[in-house]
XYZ file of C-alpha atoms in Angstrom:
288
model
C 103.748 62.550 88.555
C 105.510 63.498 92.218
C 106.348 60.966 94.637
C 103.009 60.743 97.391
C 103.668 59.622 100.730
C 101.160 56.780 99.941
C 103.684 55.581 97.522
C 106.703 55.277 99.718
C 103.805 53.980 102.467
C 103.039 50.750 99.187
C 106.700 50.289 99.037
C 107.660 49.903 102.450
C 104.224 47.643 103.372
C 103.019 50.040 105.739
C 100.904 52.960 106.690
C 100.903 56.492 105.557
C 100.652 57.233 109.534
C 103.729 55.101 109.736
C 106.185 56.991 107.119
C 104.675 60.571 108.563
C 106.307 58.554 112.147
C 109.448 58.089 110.545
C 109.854 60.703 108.645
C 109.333 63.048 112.537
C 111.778 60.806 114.247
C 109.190 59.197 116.666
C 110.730 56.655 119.193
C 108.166 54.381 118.853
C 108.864 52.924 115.243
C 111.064 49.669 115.362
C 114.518 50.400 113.208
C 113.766 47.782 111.059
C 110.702 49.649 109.760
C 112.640 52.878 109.456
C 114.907 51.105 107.720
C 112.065 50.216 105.338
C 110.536 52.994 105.308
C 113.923 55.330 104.363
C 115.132 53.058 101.607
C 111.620 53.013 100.393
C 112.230 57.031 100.055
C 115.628 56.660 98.584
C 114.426 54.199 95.961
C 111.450 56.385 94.925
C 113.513 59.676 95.305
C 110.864 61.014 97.913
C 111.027 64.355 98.818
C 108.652 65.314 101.653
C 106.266 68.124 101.894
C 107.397 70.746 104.346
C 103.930 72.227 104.942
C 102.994 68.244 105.614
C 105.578 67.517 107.812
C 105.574 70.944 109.933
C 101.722 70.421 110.345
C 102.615 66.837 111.887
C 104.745 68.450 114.111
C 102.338 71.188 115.239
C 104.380 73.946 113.887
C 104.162 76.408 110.910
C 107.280 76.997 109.879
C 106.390 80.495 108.948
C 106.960 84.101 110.766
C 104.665 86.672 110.648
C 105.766 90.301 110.328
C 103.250 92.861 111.040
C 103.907 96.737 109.228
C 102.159 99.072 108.196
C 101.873 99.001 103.979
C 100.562 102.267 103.447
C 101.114 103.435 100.120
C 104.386 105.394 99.787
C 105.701 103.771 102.804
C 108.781 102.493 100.941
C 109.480 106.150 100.911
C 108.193 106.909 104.449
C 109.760 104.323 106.148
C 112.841 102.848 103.849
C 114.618 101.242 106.919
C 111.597 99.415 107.511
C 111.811 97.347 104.075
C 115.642 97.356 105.078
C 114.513 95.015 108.100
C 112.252 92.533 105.747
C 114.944 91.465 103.845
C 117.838 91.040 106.430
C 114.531 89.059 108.559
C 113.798 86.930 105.464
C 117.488 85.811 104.507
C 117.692 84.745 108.061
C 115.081 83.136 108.271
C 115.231 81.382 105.352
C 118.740 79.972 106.367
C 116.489 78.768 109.467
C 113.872 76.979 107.098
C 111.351 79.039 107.830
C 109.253 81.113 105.766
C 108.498 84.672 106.717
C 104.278 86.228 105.911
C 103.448 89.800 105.531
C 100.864 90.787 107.799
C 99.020 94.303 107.042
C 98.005 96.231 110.084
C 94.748 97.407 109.517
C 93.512 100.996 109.278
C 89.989 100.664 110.691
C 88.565 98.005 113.062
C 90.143 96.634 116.466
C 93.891 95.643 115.761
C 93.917 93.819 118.964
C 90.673 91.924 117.449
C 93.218 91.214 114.337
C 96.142 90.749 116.014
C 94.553 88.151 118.158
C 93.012 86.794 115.071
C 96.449 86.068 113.232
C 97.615 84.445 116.430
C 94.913 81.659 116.987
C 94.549 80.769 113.100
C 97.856 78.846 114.037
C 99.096 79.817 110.837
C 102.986 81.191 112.247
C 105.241 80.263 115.360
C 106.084 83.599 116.003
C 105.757 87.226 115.278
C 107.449 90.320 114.693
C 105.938 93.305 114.786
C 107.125 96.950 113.180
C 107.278 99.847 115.539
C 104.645 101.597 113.721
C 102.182 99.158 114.368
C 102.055 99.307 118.215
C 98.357 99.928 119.929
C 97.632 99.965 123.804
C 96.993 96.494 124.359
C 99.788 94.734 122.277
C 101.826 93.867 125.607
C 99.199 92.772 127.116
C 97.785 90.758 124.028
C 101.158 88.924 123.578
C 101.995 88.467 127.521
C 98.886 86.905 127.672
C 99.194 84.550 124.893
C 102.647 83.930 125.550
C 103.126 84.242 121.682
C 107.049 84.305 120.552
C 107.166 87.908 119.655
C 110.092 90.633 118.797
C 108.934 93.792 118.422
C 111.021 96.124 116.420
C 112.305 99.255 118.161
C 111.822 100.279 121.957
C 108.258 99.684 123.333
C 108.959 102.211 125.768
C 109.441 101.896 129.444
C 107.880 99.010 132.007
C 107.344 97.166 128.763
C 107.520 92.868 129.547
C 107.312 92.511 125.585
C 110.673 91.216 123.670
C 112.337 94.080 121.750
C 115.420 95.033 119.946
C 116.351 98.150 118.726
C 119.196 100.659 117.815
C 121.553 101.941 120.799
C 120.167 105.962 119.762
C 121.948 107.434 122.719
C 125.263 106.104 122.009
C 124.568 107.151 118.466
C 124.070 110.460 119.470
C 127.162 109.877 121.798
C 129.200 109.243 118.205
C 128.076 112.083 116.576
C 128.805 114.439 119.533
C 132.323 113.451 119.282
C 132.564 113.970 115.828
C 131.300 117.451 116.231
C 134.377 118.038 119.016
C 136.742 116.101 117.054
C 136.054 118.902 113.935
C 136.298 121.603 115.904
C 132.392 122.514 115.925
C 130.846 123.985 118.574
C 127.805 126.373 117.088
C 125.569 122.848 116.555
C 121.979 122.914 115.663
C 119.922 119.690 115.876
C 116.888 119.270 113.290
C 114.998 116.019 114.836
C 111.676 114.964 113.537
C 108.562 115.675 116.033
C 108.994 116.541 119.320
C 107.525 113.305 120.962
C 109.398 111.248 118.525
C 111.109 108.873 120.683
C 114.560 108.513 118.451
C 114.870 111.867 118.316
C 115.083 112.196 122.152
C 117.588 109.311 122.630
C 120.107 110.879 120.754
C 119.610 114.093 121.650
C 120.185 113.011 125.160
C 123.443 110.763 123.695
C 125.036 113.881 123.169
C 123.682 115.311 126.392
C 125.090 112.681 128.393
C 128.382 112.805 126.452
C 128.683 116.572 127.692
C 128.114 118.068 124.208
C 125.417 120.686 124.928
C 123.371 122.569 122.100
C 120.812 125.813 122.818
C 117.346 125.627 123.099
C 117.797 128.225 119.972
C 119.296 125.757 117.570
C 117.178 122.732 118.663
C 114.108 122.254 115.756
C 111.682 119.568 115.295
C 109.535 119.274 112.875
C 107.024 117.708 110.935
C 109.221 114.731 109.355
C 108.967 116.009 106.137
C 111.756 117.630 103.859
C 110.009 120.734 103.785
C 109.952 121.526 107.155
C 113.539 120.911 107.424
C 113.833 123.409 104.757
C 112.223 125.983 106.713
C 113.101 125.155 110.544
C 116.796 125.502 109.085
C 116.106 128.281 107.304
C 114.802 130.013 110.667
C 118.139 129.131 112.745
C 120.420 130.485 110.002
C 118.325 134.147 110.443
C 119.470 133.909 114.321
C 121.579 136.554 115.313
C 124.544 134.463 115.886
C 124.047 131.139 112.942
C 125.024 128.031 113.740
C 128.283 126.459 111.908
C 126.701 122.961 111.857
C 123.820 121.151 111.597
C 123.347 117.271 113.196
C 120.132 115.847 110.921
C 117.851 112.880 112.955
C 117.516 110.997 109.736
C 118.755 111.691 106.258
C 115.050 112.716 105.031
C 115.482 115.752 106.998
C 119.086 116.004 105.504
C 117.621 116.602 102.586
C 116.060 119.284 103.523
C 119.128 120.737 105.636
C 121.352 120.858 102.747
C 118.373 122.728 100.243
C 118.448 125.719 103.078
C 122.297 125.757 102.596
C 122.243 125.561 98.846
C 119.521 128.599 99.268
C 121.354 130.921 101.554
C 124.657 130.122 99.326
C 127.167 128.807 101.517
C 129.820 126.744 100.847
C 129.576 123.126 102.309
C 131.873 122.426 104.540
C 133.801 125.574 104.680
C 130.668 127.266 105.881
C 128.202 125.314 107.090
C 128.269 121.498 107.852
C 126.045 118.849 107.855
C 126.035 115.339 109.696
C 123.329 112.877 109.356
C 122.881 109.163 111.568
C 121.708 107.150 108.839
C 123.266 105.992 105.298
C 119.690 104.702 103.818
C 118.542 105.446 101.496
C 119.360 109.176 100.815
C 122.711 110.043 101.869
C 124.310 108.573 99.122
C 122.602 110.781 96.422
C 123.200 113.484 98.450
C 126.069 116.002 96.988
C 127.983 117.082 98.893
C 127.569 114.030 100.984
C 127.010 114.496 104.643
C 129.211 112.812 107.437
């Protein structure tokens, strides 16, 4: 049977309230009853309940992290699941445990959101990018919850966020292109309000590396699309000689329209994509 509290409490000749004391460093227990009280749990090879002892201390011990867990979103979102494990190794070097919160697909999510926070059942929160609603900033400014939120909240934001330098990404690739020698550049991005999209577009702006209205295509996230919005800049009078994918979804996609129109990668046509999960590794030939 496992070591109770009660039982190091009988051996040292004092209270359960007393050990729980000790065992949180309070200032107000004599050192000869700590001293009792820790050879008590040496002798009896105590090993305390974390749970018990965070509750004493008025914290959890546990993280929340809010996504979204639709199914398929391992394929959807791979660099999401990417996140949850460097976030749990970290945390678990921390002691700390790390919950997966659902965000709900019908109802108020500041109602839930709100809910999670005053069941007192985490110290802190961090929330995906996809899960952002209206009044999150407000929510969490106003419970002065310790929060990250996971990619750029946008502008005038007071929330906590980290995220990916996009524009000096998109500074990278720019060079790249000059470096090569490539100058005909189309840029396949996802939607056109999607915000990563922008930021490194404008990266190569700002880096002086312009590309035509002609050659720039967004599209509908998917594979397919790709397929097709390449597909429509390769009949342009004048092709491009590269293509710079957002993400290496629409890669995918890119490099189908070159395997259909036949030409040779990269004497021909080349491809260059900013991210090296999950796809780009099974893709042949591989992109830069």
């Amino acid at each position: 049977m496992a070591v109770t509290i009660r039982d190091v409490a009988k051996e040292a000749g004092v209270s359960t309230s007393t050990v729980s004391k000790v065992l949180n460093n309070w200032s107000s227990i004599s050192p000869a009853t700590c001293d009792r009280v820790r050879e008590a749990i040496r002798k009896l090879h105590y090993t305390p309940n974390a749970r018990a002892v965070s509750f004493a201390k008025g914290a959890s011990r546990n993280i929340l992290f809010l996504s979204s867990l639709k199914k398929e979103e391992a394929y959807r979102n791979p660099h999401m699941f990417d996140i949850l494990c460097g976030v749990r190794h970290t945390l678990a070097k921390q002691g700390y445990t790390l919950m997966l919160a659902d965000f709900p697909e019908a109802g108020d999510p500041q109602t839930y959101l709100g809910g999670l926070i005053g069941k007192g059942i985490a110290d802190g929160i961090l929330i995906h990018g996809s899960c952002t609603f209206p009044q999150l900033a407000r929510l969490l400014a106003e419970s002065r919850f310790p929060h990250i939120h996971i990619g750029h909240p946008g502008p005038g934001s007071r929330m906590c966020w980290i995220d990916t330098n996009n524009g000096l990404a998109g500074q990278f690739a720019a060079l790249h292109m000059l470096e090569c020698g490539y100058e005909k550049v189309a840029f396949i991005g996802e939607r056109r309000t999607d915000h990563i999209s922008t930021q490194r577009l404008n990266g190569m702006y700002d880096y002086g590396y312009r590309i035509p209205d002609e050659y720039i295509r967004y599209t509908d996230s998917t594979r397919e699309d790709a397929c097709r919005q390449t597909l429509g800049v390769l009949s342009l009078p004048v092709p491009p000689r590269a293509f710079i994918c957002e993400n290496n979804t629409l890669a995918l996609g890119v490099v189908k329209a070159l395997r259909e129109r036949r030409l040779r990668i990269p004497e021909e046509a080349a491809f260059l994509t900013f991210d090296s999960y999950p796809y780009s590794s099974i893709i042949d030939p591989a992109p830069t």
